[in-house]
Coordinates of N, CA and C in Angstrom, one line a residue:
M5 N 2.6 -11.6 -5.4 CA 1.2 -11.7 -5.5 C 0.8 -13.1 -5.0
E6 N -0.2 -13.1 -4.1 CA -0.7 -14.4 -3.5 C -2.2 -14.5 -3.7
I7 N -2.6 -15.8 -4.0 CA -4.0 -16.0 -4.3 C -4.5 -17.1 -3.4
Y8 N -5.8 -16.8 -2.9 CA -6.4 -17.8 -2.0 C -7.9 -18.0 -2.5
G9 N -8.3 -19.2 -2.3 CA -9.7 -19.5 -2.7 C -9.9 -20.6 -3.7
K10 N -11.1 -20.9 -4.0 CA -11.4 -22.0 -5.0 C -11.2 -21.4 -6.4
E11 N -10.6 -22.3 -7.3 CA -10.3 -21.9 -8.6 C -11.6 -21.5 -9.4
E12 N -12.7 -22.2 -9.0 CA -14.0 -21.9 -9.7 C -14.5 -20.5 -9.4
D13 N -14.0 -19.9 -8.3 CA -14.5 -18.5 -7.9 C -13.6 -17.4 -8.5
R14 N -12.5 -17.8 -9.2 CA -11.6 -16.8 -9.8 C -12.3 -15.9 -10.8
A15 N -13.2 -16.5 -11.6 CA -13.9 -15.7 -12.6 C -14.8 -14.7 -12.0
K16 N -15.5 -15.0 -10.9 CA -16.3 -14.0 -10.2 C -15.5 -12.9 -9.7
W17 N -14.4 -13.3 -9.0 CA -13.5 -12.2 -8.5 C -13.0 -11.3 -9.6
A18 N -12.6 -11.9 -10.7 CA -12.1 -11.1 -11.9 C -13.2 -10.2 -12.4
M19 N -14.4 -10.7 -12.5 CA -15.5 -9.9 -13.0 C -15.8 -8.7 -12.1
H20 N -15.9 -9.0 -10.8 CA -16.2 -7.9 -9.8 C -15.1 -6.9 -9.7
Y21 N -13.9 -7.4 -9.8 CA -12.7 -6.5 -9.8 C -12.8 -5.5 -11.0
A22 N -13.0 -6.1 -12.1 CA -13.1 -5.3 -13.3 C -14.2 -4.2 -13.3
Q23 N -15.4 -4.7 -12.7 CA -16.5 -3.7 -12.5 C -16.2 -2.6 -11.6
V24 N -15.5 -2.9 -10.5 CA -15.1 -1.9 -9.5 C -14.2 -0.9 -10.1
K25 N -13.2 -1.5 -10.8 CA -12.1 -0.7 -11.4 C -12.7 0.3 -12.5
A26 N -13.7 -0.2 -13.2 CA -14.3 0.6 -14.3 C -15.1 1.7 -13.7
N27 N -15.6 1.5 -12.4 CA -16.4 2.6 -11.8 C -15.6 3.5 -10.9
I28 N -14.3 3.4 -10.9 CA -13.5 4.3 -10.1 C -13.2 5.5 -10.9
K29 N -13.5 6.6 -10.3 CA -13.1 7.9 -11.0 C -11.8 8.4 -10.4
Q30 N -10.9 8.7 -11.3 CA -9.6 9.1 -10.8 C -9.7 10.3 -9.9
P31 N -9.1 10.2 -8.7 CA -9.2 11.3 -7.7 C -8.5 12.6 -8.2
E32 N -9.0 13.7 -7.8 CA -8.3 15.0 -8.1 C -7.0 15.1 -7.3
K33 N -5.9 15.6 -7.9 CA -4.7 15.7 -7.2 C -4.6 17.1 -6.6
T34 N -5.2 17.3 -5.5 CA -5.4 18.6 -4.9 C -4.2 19.0 -4.0
H35 N -3.3 18.1 -3.7 CA -2.2 18.4 -2.8 C -0.9 18.7 -3.7
K36 N -0.1 19.6 -3.2 CA 1.0 20.1 -4.0 C 2.2 20.2 -3.1
V37 N 3.4 19.8 -3.6 CA 4.6 19.9 -2.9 C 5.7 20.4 -3.9
T38 N 6.5 21.3 -3.5 CA 7.6 21.8 -4.4 C 8.9 21.1 -3.9
V39 N 9.5 20.4 -4.8 CA 10.8 19.7 -4.4 C 11.9 20.5 -5.1
S40 N 13.0 20.7 -4.4 CA 14.1 21.4 -5.0 C 15.4 20.8 -4.4
G41 N 16.5 21.1 -5.1 CA 17.8 20.6 -4.6 C 18.8 20.6 -5.7
K42 N 19.8 19.7 -5.6 CA 20.8 19.6 -6.7 C 21.0 18.2 -7.1
T43 N 21.3 18.0 -8.4 CA 21.6 16.6 -8.9 C 23.0 16.2 -8.4
K44 N 23.4 15.0 -8.7 CA 24.8 14.5 -8.4 C 25.8 15.4 -9.1
Q45 N 25.4 15.9 -10.3 CA 26.4 16.8 -11.0 C 26.4 18.2 -10.5
G46 N 25.6 18.5 -9.5 CA 25.6 19.8 -9.0 C 24.6 20.8 -9.6
T47 N 23.8 20.3 -10.6 CA 22.8 21.1 -11.3 C 21.6 21.3 -10.4
P48 N 21.2 22.6 -10.2 CA 20.0 22.8 -9.4 C 18.7 22.3 -10.1
Y49 N 17.8 21.9 -9.4 CA 16.5 21.5 -9.9 C 15.3 21.9 -9.0
S50 N 14.2 22.0 -9.6 CA 13.0 22.3 -8.8 C 11.8 21.9 -9.6
Y51 N 10.8 21.2 -9.0 CA 9.6 20.8 -9.7 C 8.5 20.7 -8.7
D52 N 7.3 20.9 -9.2 CA 6.1 20.8 -8.4 C 5.5 19.4 -8.5
Y53 N 5.2 18.9 -7.4 CA 4.7 17.5 -7.3 C 3.2 17.5 -6.8
N54 N 2.3 17.2 -7.6 CA 0.9 17.2 -7.3 C 0.4 15.7 -7.0
Y55 N -0.4 15.5 -6.0 CA -0.8 14.2 -5.7 C -2.1 14.1 -5.0
A56 N -2.7 12.9 -5.0 CA -3.9 12.7 -4.2 C -3.5 11.9 -3.0
D57 N -4.0 12.3 -1.8 CA -3.5 11.6 -0.6 C -4.4 10.3 -0.4
L58 N -4.1 9.6 0.7 CA -4.7 8.3 0.9 C -6.2 8.4 1.1
N59 N -6.7 9.5 1.7 CA -8.1 9.7 1.9 C -8.8 9.8 0.5
D60 N -8.2 10.6 -0.4 CA -8.7 10.8 -1.7 C -8.8 9.5 -2.5
I61 N -7.8 8.7 -2.4 CA -7.7 7.4 -3.1 C -8.7 6.5 -2.5
D62 N -8.8 6.4 -1.2 CA -9.7 5.5 -0.6 C -11.2 5.9 -0.9
A63 N -11.5 7.1 -0.9 CA -12.8 7.6 -1.3 C -13.2 7.2 -2.7
A64 N -12.2 7.4 -3.6 CA -12.4 7.0 -5.0 C -12.7 5.5 -5.2
V65 N -11.9 4.7 -4.5 CA -12.1 3.2 -4.6 C -13.4 2.8 -3.9
M66 N -13.7 3.4 -2.8 CA -15.0 3.0 -2.1 C -16.2 3.4 -3.0
D67 N -16.1 4.5 -3.7 CA -17.2 4.9 -4.6 C -17.4 3.9 -5.7
G68 N -16.3 3.3 -6.2 CA -16.4 2.3 -7.2 C -16.9 1.0 -6.6
I69 N -16.5 0.7 -5.4 CA -17.0 -0.6 -4.8 C -18.5 -0.5 -4.5
K70 N -19.0 0.6 -4.1 CA -20.4 0.8 -3.7 C -21.3 0.6 -4.9
K71 N -20.8 0.8 -6.1 CA -21.6 0.7 -7.3 C -21.7 -0.8 -7.9
V72 N -20.9 -1.7 -7.3 CA -21.0 -3.1 -7.7 C -21.6 -3.9 -6.6
T73 N -22.9 -4.3 -6.8 CA -23.6 -5.0 -5.8 C -24.3 -6.2 -6.4
D74 N -24.8 -7.1 -5.5 CA -25.6 -8.2 -5.9 C -27.1 -7.8 -6.0
K75 N -28.0 -8.7 -6.3 CA -29.4 -8.4 -6.5 C -30.1 -7.8 -5.3
D76 N -29.5 -8.0 -4.1 CA -30.0 -7.5 -2.9 C -29.4 -6.2 -2.4
G77 N -28.5 -5.7 -3.3 CA -27.9 -4.4 -3.0 C -26.6 -4.5 -2.1
N78 N -26.1 -5.7 -1.9 CA -24.9 -5.9 -1.0 C -23.7 -5.8 -1.9
V79 N -22.7 -5.1 -1.4 CA -21.4 -5.0 -2.2 C -20.8 -6.3 -2.3
V80 N -20.1 -6.6 -3.4 CA -19.6 -7.9 -3.6 C -18.0 -7.9 -3.7
F81 N -17.5 -6.8 -3.4 CA -16.0 -6.7 -3.5 C -15.5 -5.6 -2.5
S82 N -14.4 -5.9 -1.9 CA -13.8 -4.9 -1.0 C -12.3 -5.1 -0.8
Y83 N -11.7 -4.4 0.1 CA -10.3 -4.5 0.3 C -9.9 -4.2 1.7
F84 N -8.7 -4.6 2.1 CA -8.2 -4.1 3.4 C -6.6 -4.3 3.3
F85 N -5.9 -3.8 4.3 CA -4.5 -3.8 4.2 C -3.9 -4.9 5.2
D86 N -2.8 -5.4 4.8 CA -1.9 -6.2 5.7 C -0.7 -5.4 5.9
I87 N -0.4 -5.0 7.1 CA 0.7 -4.1 7.5 C 1.6 -4.8 8.4
R88 N 2.9 -4.7 8.1 CA 3.9 -5.2 9.0 C 5.0 -4.2 9.2
T89 N 5.5 -4.1 10.4 CA 6.6 -3.2 10.7 C 7.6 -4.0 11.5
E90 N 8.7 -4.4 10.9 CA 9.7 -5.2 11.5 C 11.1 -5.0 10.8
N91 N 12.2 -5.2 11.5 CA 13.5 -5.0 10.9 C 13.7 -3.7 10.3
N92 N 13.2 -2.6 10.9 CA 13.3 -1.3 10.4 C 12.7 -1.1 9.0
T93 N 11.7 -1.8 8.7 CA 11.0 -1.7 7.5 C 9.5 -1.6 7.7
V94 N 8.8 -1.0 6.7 CA 7.3 -1.0 6.7 C 6.9 -1.8 5.5
E95 N 6.1 -2.8 5.7 CA 5.6 -3.6 4.6 C 4.1 -3.5 4.5
V96 N 3.5 -3.3 3.3 CA 2.1 -3.2 3.1 C 1.7 -4.0 1.9
Q97 N 0.6 -4.7 2.1 CA -0.1 -5.4 1.0 C -1.5 -5.1 1.0
T98 N -2.1 -4.9 -0.2 CA -3.5 -4.6 -0.3 C -4.2 -6.0 -0.6
I99 N -5.2 -6.3 0.2 CA -5.9 -7.6 0.0 C -7.2 -7.4 -0.6
L100 N -7.4 -7.9 -1.8 CA -8.7 -7.7 -2.6 C -9.6 -8.9 -2.4
V101 N -10.7 -8.7 -1.8 CA -11.6 -9.8 -1.4 C -12.9 -9.7 -2.1
D102 N -13.3 -10.9 -2.6 CA -14.6 -11.0 -3.3 C -15.6 -11.7 -2.4
S103 N -16.9 -11.5 -2.6 CA -17.9 -12.1 -1.8 C -17.9 -13.6 -1.9
S104 N -17.3 -14.2 -3.0 CA -17.2 -15.6 -3.1 C -16.2 -16.2 -2.2
G105 N -15.3 -15.3 -1.6 CA -14.3 -15.8 -0.8 C -12.9 -15.8 -1.5
F106 N -12.9 -15.7 -2.8 CA -11.7 -15.6 -3.5 C -10.9 -14.3 -3.2
T107 N -9.6 -14.5 -2.9 CA -8.9 -13.3 -2.4 C -7.5 -13.3 -3.1
L108 N -7.1 -12.0 -3.3 CA -5.8 -11.8 -3.9 C -5.0 -10.8 -3.1
K109 N -3.8 -11.1 -2.8 CA -2.9 -10.2 -2.1 C -1.9 -9.7 -3.1
T110 N -1.8 -8.4 -3.1 CA -0.8 -7.7 -4.0 C 0.6 -7.9 -3.6
N111 N 1.5 -7.7 -4.4 CA 3.0 -7.7 -4.0 C 3.2 -6.7 -2.9
K112 N 4.2 -7.0 -2.1 CA 4.5 -6.2 -1.0 C 5.1 -4.8 -1.4
V113 N 4.7 -3.8 -0.7 CA 5.3 -2.5 -0.9 C 6.2 -2.3 0.4
V114 N 7.5 -2.2 0.2 CA 8.4 -2.2 1.3 C 9.2 -0.9 1.3
F115 N 9.2 -0.2 2.5 CA 10.0 1.0 2.6 C 10.9 0.9 3.8
Q116 N 12.1 1.4 3.7 CA 13.0 1.4 4.9 C 12.5 2.5 5.9
N117 N 12.4 2.0 7.1 CA 12.0 2.9 8.2 C 13.2 3.3 9.0
N118 N 13.7 4.5 8.7 CA 14.9 5.0 9.4 C 14.6 5.6 10.8
K119 N 13.3 5.7 11.1 CA 12.9 6.3 12.3 C 11.9 5.4 13.0
A120 N 12.2 4.1 13.1 CA 11.3 3.1 13.7 C 11.0 3.5 15.2
W121 N 11.8 4.3 15.8 CA 11.6 4.6 17.2 C 10.5 5.8 17.3
D122 N 10.3 6.4 16.2 CA 9.3 7.6 16.2 C 8.0 7.1 15.7
A123 N 7.0 7.1 16.6 CA 5.7 6.6 16.2 C 5.0 7.4 15.2
Q124 N 5.1 8.7 15.2 CA 4.5 9.6 14.3 C 5.1 9.4 12.9
A125 N 6.4 9.3 12.8 CA 7.1 9.1 11.5 C 6.7 7.8 10.9
T126 N 6.7 6.8 11.8 CA 6.3 5.4 11.3 C 4.9 5.4 10.8
A127 N 4.0 6.1 11.5 CA 2.6 6.2 11.0 C 2.5 6.9 9.7
S128 N 3.3 7.9 9.5 CA 3.3 8.6 8.2 C 3.8 7.7 7.1
L129 N 4.8 6.9 7.4 CA 5.4 6.0 6.4 C 4.4 4.9 6.0
I130 N 3.7 4.5 7.0 CA 2.6 3.4 6.8 C 1.5 4.0 5.9
S131 N 1.1 5.2 6.1 CA 0.1 5.9 5.3 C 0.6 6.0 3.8
Y132 N 1.9 6.4 3.7 CA 2.4 6.5 2.4 C 2.5 5.2 1.7
A133 N 2.9 4.1 2.4 CA 2.9 2.8 1.8 C 1.5 2.3 1.4
K134 N 0.5 2.6 2.3 CA -0.8 2.2 2.0 C -1.3 2.9 0.7
R135 N -1.0 4.2 0.6 CA -1.4 5.0 -0.6 C -0.8 4.4 -1.8
Y136 N 0.5 4.0 -1.7 CA 1.2 3.5 -2.9 C 0.6 2.1 -3.3
S137 N 0.4 1.3 -2.3 CA -0.1 -0.1 -2.6 C -1.6 0.0 -3.1
L138 N -2.4 0.8 -2.5 CA -3.8 0.9 -3.0 C -3.9 1.5 -4.4
S139 N -3.1 2.4 -4.7 CA -3.1 3.0 -6.0 C -2.7 2.0 -7.1
G140 N -1.7 1.2 -6.7 CA -1.3 0.2 -7.7 C -2.3 -0.9 -7.9
A141 N -3.0 -1.3 -6.8 CA -4.0 -2.3 -6.8 C -5.1 -2.0 -7.8
F142 N -5.5 -0.8 -7.8 CA -6.7 -0.4 -8.6 C -6.3 0.5 -9.8
G143 N -5.0 0.6 -10.1 CA -4.6 1.4 -11.3 C -4.9 2.9 -11.2
I144 N -4.7 3.4 -10.0 CA -5.0 4.9 -9.8 C -3.7 5.7 -10.0
A145 N -3.8 6.7 -10.8 CA -2.6 7.6 -11.0 C -2.7 8.6 -9.9
A146 N -2.0 8.4 -8.8 CA -2.1 9.2 -7.6 C -1.1 10.4 -7.6
D147 N -0.2 10.3 -8.5 CA 0.9 11.4 -8.6 C 0.9 12.1 -9.9
N148 N 1.4 13.3 -9.9 CA 1.6 14.0 -11.1 C 2.6 15.1 -10.8
D149 N 3.6 15.2 -11.7 CA 4.6 16.3 -11.5 C 4.7 17.1 -12.8
D150 N 5.2 18.3 -12.6 CA 5.2 19.2 -13.7 C 6.6 19.1 -14.5
D151 N 7.5 18.4 -14.0 CA 8.8 18.2 -14.6 C 9.3 16.8 -14.5
A152 N 8.7 15.9 -15.3 CA 9.0 14.5 -15.3 C 10.4 14.3 -15.6
Q153 N 11.0 15.1 -16.5 CA 12.4 14.9 -17.0 C 13.3 15.0 -15.8
D154 N 13.1 16.1 -15.0 CA 14.0 16.3 -13.8 C 13.9 15.1 -12.9
Q155 N 12.6 14.7 -12.7 CA 12.4 13.6 -11.7 C 13.1 12.3 -12.2
K156 N 13.1 12.1 -13.5 CA 13.7 10.9 -14.1 C 15.2 10.9 -13.9
T157 N 15.8 12.1 -14.0 CA 17.2 12.3 -13.8 C 17.6 12.0 -12.3
I158 N 16.7 12.5 -11.4 CA 17.0 12.3 -10.0 C 17.0 10.9 -9.6
Y159 N 16.0 10.1 -10.1 CA 15.8 8.8 -9.7 C 16.3 7.7 -10.7
E160 N 17.3 8.1 -11.4 CA 17.9 7.2 -12.4 C 18.4 6.0 -11.7
P161 N 18.1 4.8 -12.1 CA 18.5 3.6 -11.4 C 20.0 3.3 -11.6
K162 N 20.6 2.7 -10.6 CA 22.0 2.4 -10.6 C 22.4 1.2 -11.5
I163 N 23.5 1.3 -12.2 CA 24.0 0.2 -13.0 C 24.7 -0.7 -12.0
L164 N 24.3 -1.9 -11.9 CA 24.8 -2.9 -10.9 C 26.0 -3.7 -11.4
T165 N 26.9 -4.0 -10.5 CA 28.0 -4.9 -10.8 C 27.5 -6.3 -10.9
K166 N 28.4 -7.2 -11.5 CA 28.1 -8.6 -11.6 C 27.8 -9.2 -10.3
Q167 N 28.5 -8.9 -9.3 CA 28.3 -9.5 -7.9 C 27.0 -9.0 -7.4
E168 N 26.7 -7.7 -7.6 CA 25.4 -7.1 -7.1 C 24.2 -7.8 -7.8
L169 N 24.4 -8.1 -9.1 CA 23.3 -8.8 -9.8 C 23.1 -10.2 -9.3
E170 N 24.2 -10.9 -9.0 CA 24.0 -12.3 -8.5 C 23.4 -12.3 -7.1
D171 N 23.6 -11.2 -6.4 CA 23.0 -11.2 -5.0 C 21.7 -10.4 -4.9
Y172 N 21.2 -9.9 -6.0 CA 20.0 -9.0 -6.0 C 18.8 -9.7 -5.6
K173 N 18.1 -9.1 -4.6 CA 16.8 -9.7 -4.1 C 15.6 -8.9 -4.5
V174 N 14.5 -9.6 -4.7 CA 13.2 -9.0 -5.0 C 12.2 -9.7 -4.2
Y175 N 11.0 -9.1 -4.2 CA 9.9 -9.7 -3.5 C 9.0 -10.5 -4.5
Y176 N 8.9 -11.8 -4.3 CA 8.3 -12.7 -5.3 C 7.3 -13.6 -4.5
N177 N 6.0 -13.5 -4.8 CA 5.0 -14.3 -4.1 C 5.1 -14.1 -2.6
G178 N 5.4 -12.9 -2.1 CA 5.4 -12.5 -0.7 C 6.7 -12.8 0.0
I179 N 7.7 -13.3 -0.7 CA 9.0 -13.6 0.0 C 10.1 -13.0 -0.8
Q180 N 11.2 -12.8 -0.1 CA 12.4 -12.4 -0.8 C 13.0 -13.5 -1.7
A181 N 13.4 -13.2 -2.9 CA 13.9 -14.2 -3.8 C 15.1 -13.6 -4.5
N182 N 16.0 -14.5 -4.9 CA 17.2 -14.1 -5.7 C 16.7 -13.9 -7.1
L183 N 17.0 -12.7 -7.7 CA 16.5 -12.4 -9.0 C 17.2 -13.2 -10.1
Y184 N 18.4 -13.5 -9.9 CA 19.2 -14.3 -10.9 C 18.5 -15.7 -11.0
D185 N 18.2 -16.3 -9.8 CA 17.6 -17.6 -9.8 C 16.2 -17.5 -10.4
L186 N 15.5 -16.5 -10.1 CA 14.1 -16.3 -10.6 C 14.1 -16.2 -12.1
Y187 N 15.1 -15.5 -12.6 CA 15.2 -15.3 -14.1 C 15.5 -16.7 -14.7
Q188 N 16.3 -17.5 -14.0 CA 16.6 -18.8 -14.5 C 15.4 -19.7 -14.6
E189 N 14.6 -19.6 -13.5 CA 13.3 -20.3 -13.5 C 12.4 -19.9 -14.6
A190 N 12.4 -18.6 -14.9 CA 11.6 -18.2 -16.0 C 12.1 -18.8 -17.4
K191 N 13.4 -18.8 -17.5 CA 14.0 -19.4 -18.7 C 13.7 -20.9 -18.8
D192 N 13.5 -21.5 -17.6 CA 13.3 -23.0 -17.6 C 11.8 -23.3 -17.8
G193 N 11.0 -22.2 -17.9 CA 9.6 -22.4 -18.2 C 8.6 -22.3 -17.1
I194 N 9.1 -21.9 -15.9 CA 8.2 -21.8 -14.7 C 7.3 -20.6 -14.9
K195 N 6.0 -20.9 -15.0 CA 5.0 -19.8 -15.4 C 4.9 -18.7 -14.4
D196 N 4.9 -19.0 -13.1 CA 4.9 -18.0 -12.1 C 6.0 -17.0 -12.2
A197 N 7.2 -17.5 -12.5 CA 8.4 -16.7 -12.6 C 8.2 -15.8 -13.9
Q198 N 7.7 -16.4 -15.0 CA 7.5 -15.7 -16.2 C 6.5 -14.6 -16.0
D199 N 5.4 -14.9 -15.3 CA 4.4 -13.8 -15.0 C 5.0 -12.7 -14.2
W200 N 5.8 -13.0 -13.2 CA 6.4 -12.0 -12.4 C 7.2 -11.0 -13.2
L201 N 8.0 -11.6 -14.1 CA 8.9 -10.7 -14.9 C 8.1 -9.8 -15.8
K202 N 6.8 -10.2 -16.1 CA 6.0 -9.3 -17.0 C 5.3 -8.2 -16.2
E203 N 5.3 -8.3 -14.9 CA 4.7 -7.3 -14.1 C 5.5 -6.0 -14.1
P204 N 4.8 -4.9 -13.7 CA 5.5 -3.6 -13.6 C 6.5 -3.7 -12.4
H205 N 7.6 -3.1 -12.5 CA 8.6 -3.1 -11.4 C 9.2 -1.7 -11.1
T206 N 9.8 -1.6 -10.0 CA 10.5 -0.3 -9.7 C 11.6 -0.1 -10.7
P207 N 12.0 1.2 -10.9 CA 13.1 1.4 -11.9 C 14.3 0.6 -11.6
Q208 N 14.7 0.4 -10.3 CA 15.9 -0.3 -10.0 C 15.7 -1.8 -10.3
D209 N 14.6 -2.4 -9.9 CA 14.3 -3.8 -10.2 C 14.3 -4.0 -11.7
A210 N 13.7 -3.1 -12.5 CA 13.7 -3.2 -13.9 C 15.1 -3.1 -14.5
Q211 N 15.9 -2.3 -13.9 CA 17.3 -2.2 -14.4 C 18.0 -3.5 -14.1
A212 N 17.8 -4.1 -13.0 CA 18.5 -5.4 -12.6 C 18.0 -6.5 -13.6
V213 N 16.7 -6.5 -13.8 CA 16.2 -7.5 -14.8 C 16.8 -7.4 -16.1
H214 N 16.9 -6.2 -16.6 CA 17.5 -5.9 -17.9 C 19.0 -6.4 -18.0
Q215 N 19.7 -6.1 -16.9 CA 21.1 -6.5 -16.9 C 21.3 -8.0 -16.8
I216 N 20.4 -8.6 -16.0 CA 20.5 -10.1 -15.9 C 20.2 -10.7 -17.3
A217 N 19.2 -10.1 -18.0 CA 18.8 -10.7 -19.3 C 20.0 -10.6 -20.2
E218 N 20.7 -9.5 -20.2 CA 21.9 -9.3 -21.0 C 23.0 -10.3 -20.6
M219 N 23.1 -10.6 -19.3 CA 24.1 -11.6 -18.9 C 23.7 -13.0 -19.5
F220 N 22.5 -13.3 -19.5 CA 22.0 -14.6 -20.0 C 22.3 -14.7 -21.5
K221 N 22.1 -13.6 -22.2 CA 22.3 -13.6 -23.6 C 23.8 -13.8 -23.9
Q222 N 24.7 -13.1 -23.2 CA 26.1 -13.3 -23.4 C 26.5 -14.7 -23.1
N223 N 26.0 -15.3 -22.0 CA 26.4 -16.7 -21.6 C 25.9 -17.6 -22.7
H224 N 24.8 -17.4 -23.3 CA 24.3 -18.2 -24.4 C 25.2 -18.1 -25.6
S225 N 25.6 -16.9 -25.9 CA 26.5 -16.7 -27.1 C 27.8 -17.4 -26.9
V226 N 28.3 -17.3 -25.7 CA 29.6 -17.9 -25.4 C 29.5 -19.5 -25.5
K227 N 28.4 -20.0 -25.0 CA 28.2 -21.4 -25.1 C 28.0 -21.9 -26.5
Q228 N 27.3 -21.1 -27.3 CA 27.1 -21.4 -28.7 C 28.4 -21.4 -29.5
E229 N 29.2 -20.4 -29.2 CA 30.5 -20.2 -29.8 C 31.4 -21.4 -29.5
T230 N 31.4 -21.8 -28.2 CA 32.2 -22.9 -27.7 C 31.8 -24.2 -28.4
K231 N 30.4 -24.4 -28.5 CA 29.9 -25.6 -29.2 C 30.3 -25.6 -30.6
E232 N 30.3 -24.5 -31.3 CA 30.6 -24.5 -32.7 C 32.1 -24.8 -32.9
K233 N 33.0 -24.2 -32.0 CA 34.4 -24.5 -32.1 C 34.7 -26.0 -31.9
Q234 N 34.0 -26.6 -30.9 CA 34.2 -28.0 -30.6 C 33.8 -28.9 -31.8
A235 N 32.7 -28.5 -32.4 CA 32.2 -29.2 -33.6 C 33.3 -29.2 -34.7
A236 N 33.9 -28.0 -34.9 CA 34.9 -27.8 -35.9 C 36.1 -28.7 -35.6
I237 N 36.5 -28.7 -34.3 CA 37.7 -29.5 -33.9 C 37.4 -31.0 -34.1
D238 N 36.2 -31.4 -33.8 CA 35.8 -32.8 -33.9 C 35.9 -33.2 -35.4
K239 N 35.4 -32.3 -36.2 CA 35.4 -32.6 -37.7 C 36.9 -32.8 -38.2
I240 N 37.8 -31.9 -37.7 CA 39.2 -32.0 -38.1 C 39.8 -33.3 -37.7
R241 N 39.5 -33.7 -36.4 CA 40.0 -34.9 -35.9 C 39.6 -36.1 -36.7
Q242 N 38.3 -36.1 -37.1 CA 37.8 -37.2 -37.9 C 38.5 -37.3 -39.2
T243 N 38.8 -36.1 -39.8 CA 39.5 -36.1 -41.1 C 40.9 -36.6 -41.0
V244 N 41.6 -36.2 -39.9 CA 43.0 -36.7 -39.7 C 43.1 -38.2 -39.5
K245 N 42.1 -38.8 -38.9 CA 42.1 -40.2 -38.6 C 42.0 -41.0 -39.9
K246 N 41.4 -40.4 -40.9 CA 41.3 -41.2 -42.2 C 42.7 -41.2 -42.9
D247 N 42.9 -42.3 -43.6 CA 44.1 -42.4 -44.4 C 44.0 -41.5 -45.6
P248 N 44.9 -40.5 -45.8 CA 44.8 -39.6 -46.9 C 45.0 -40.2 -48.2
F249 N 45.6 -41.5 -48.2 CA 45.9 -42.1 -49.5 C 44.9 -43.3 -49.8
E250 N 43.9 -43.3 -49.0 CA 42.9 -44.4 -49.1 C 42.4 -44.6 -50.5
D251 N 42.0 -43.5 -51.1 CA 41.5 -43.5 -52.5 C 42.5 -43.8 -53.6
K252 N 43.8 -43.8 -53.2 CA 44.9 -44.0 -54.2 C 45.4 -45.4 -54.2
K253 N 45.0 -46.2 -53.2 CA 45.5 -47.5 -53.1 C 44.9 -48.4 -54.2
V254 N 45.7 -49.4 -54.7 CA 45.3 -50.4 -55.6 C 45.7 -51.7 -55.1
E255 N 44.9 -52.7 -55.4 CA 45.2 -54.1 -54.9 C 46.3 -54.7 -55.8
S256 N 47.4 -55.2 -55.1 CA 48.5 -55.8 -55.8 C 48.2 -57.3 -56.1
K257 N 48.6 -57.7 -57.2 CA 48.4 -59.1 -57.6 C 49.8 -59.9 -57.5
D258 N 50.8 -59.2 -57.0 CA 52.1 -59.9 -56.9 C 52.4 -60.2 -55.4
P259 N 52.4 -61.4 -55.0 CA 52.6 -61.8 -53.6 C 53.9 -61.2 -53.1
E260 N 54.9 -61.1 -53.9 CA 56.2 -60.6 -53.4 C 56.1 -59.1 -53.1
V261 N 55.3 -58.4 -53.8 CA 55.1 -57.0 -53.6 C 54.4 -56.8 -52.3
D262 N 53.3 -57.6 -52.1 CA 52.5 -57.5 -50.9 C 53.3 -57.7 -49.6
K263 N 54.4 -58.6 -49.7 CA 55.2 -58.8 -48.5 C 55.9 -57.6 -48.1
L264 N 56.1 -56.6 -49.0 CA 56.8 -55.4 -48.7 C 56.0 -54.5 -47.8
F265 N 54.7 -54.7 -47.8 CA 53.8 -53.8 -47.1 C 53.1 -54.5 -45.9

């Protein structure tokens, strides 16, 4: 997420955004697709996928925008897309603009484009990415399926290895960042990193965050255990250094006896 503009205009942006969002009517999911196939275990599945397309979502958002105006009847909030196609990927961000000039760029939606040479396929992927980004920007539930359990099974995130976790990349403030380092920044008190971790994530990103959190817990436990062991060893060493007969000694008054010691 990227923010541009004067800090004093943030409140206006937030107010207008909230008003637009409150005036958005969830679009009807009039489009339907039946998905079928087999799971990794070979079990057949089939479910209906109902959704609102980009035109439906755009119409719902624009209806909400038109209802939020200044005293002269001018709209005070709008949006547009930032689209990039490079390195066989499609990247889309929704840019939310207030009349004050304050602007917010949503996190990037990135899809692999395996048919970059095909203009029609690329255009379709761009439309899908725009739909996904716009829905997220305004909290629109654009999808609905009749068998969420099957879908959950199909898209179950992968359990990552230690090496995969250490190399895992996410999009943070518009750039790719190492998730392990990002989590460390959050632990160190960096607010932007902490805020990012609190945001919604893809199932795979959420899985990676969860596993890294567990790694940090284990490392903390090991460090704490090592610290406690070292403290116990230090205590024993201090005890050994003391003369065990210190409290038994008595002062001799015989010079001849003292010479023996």
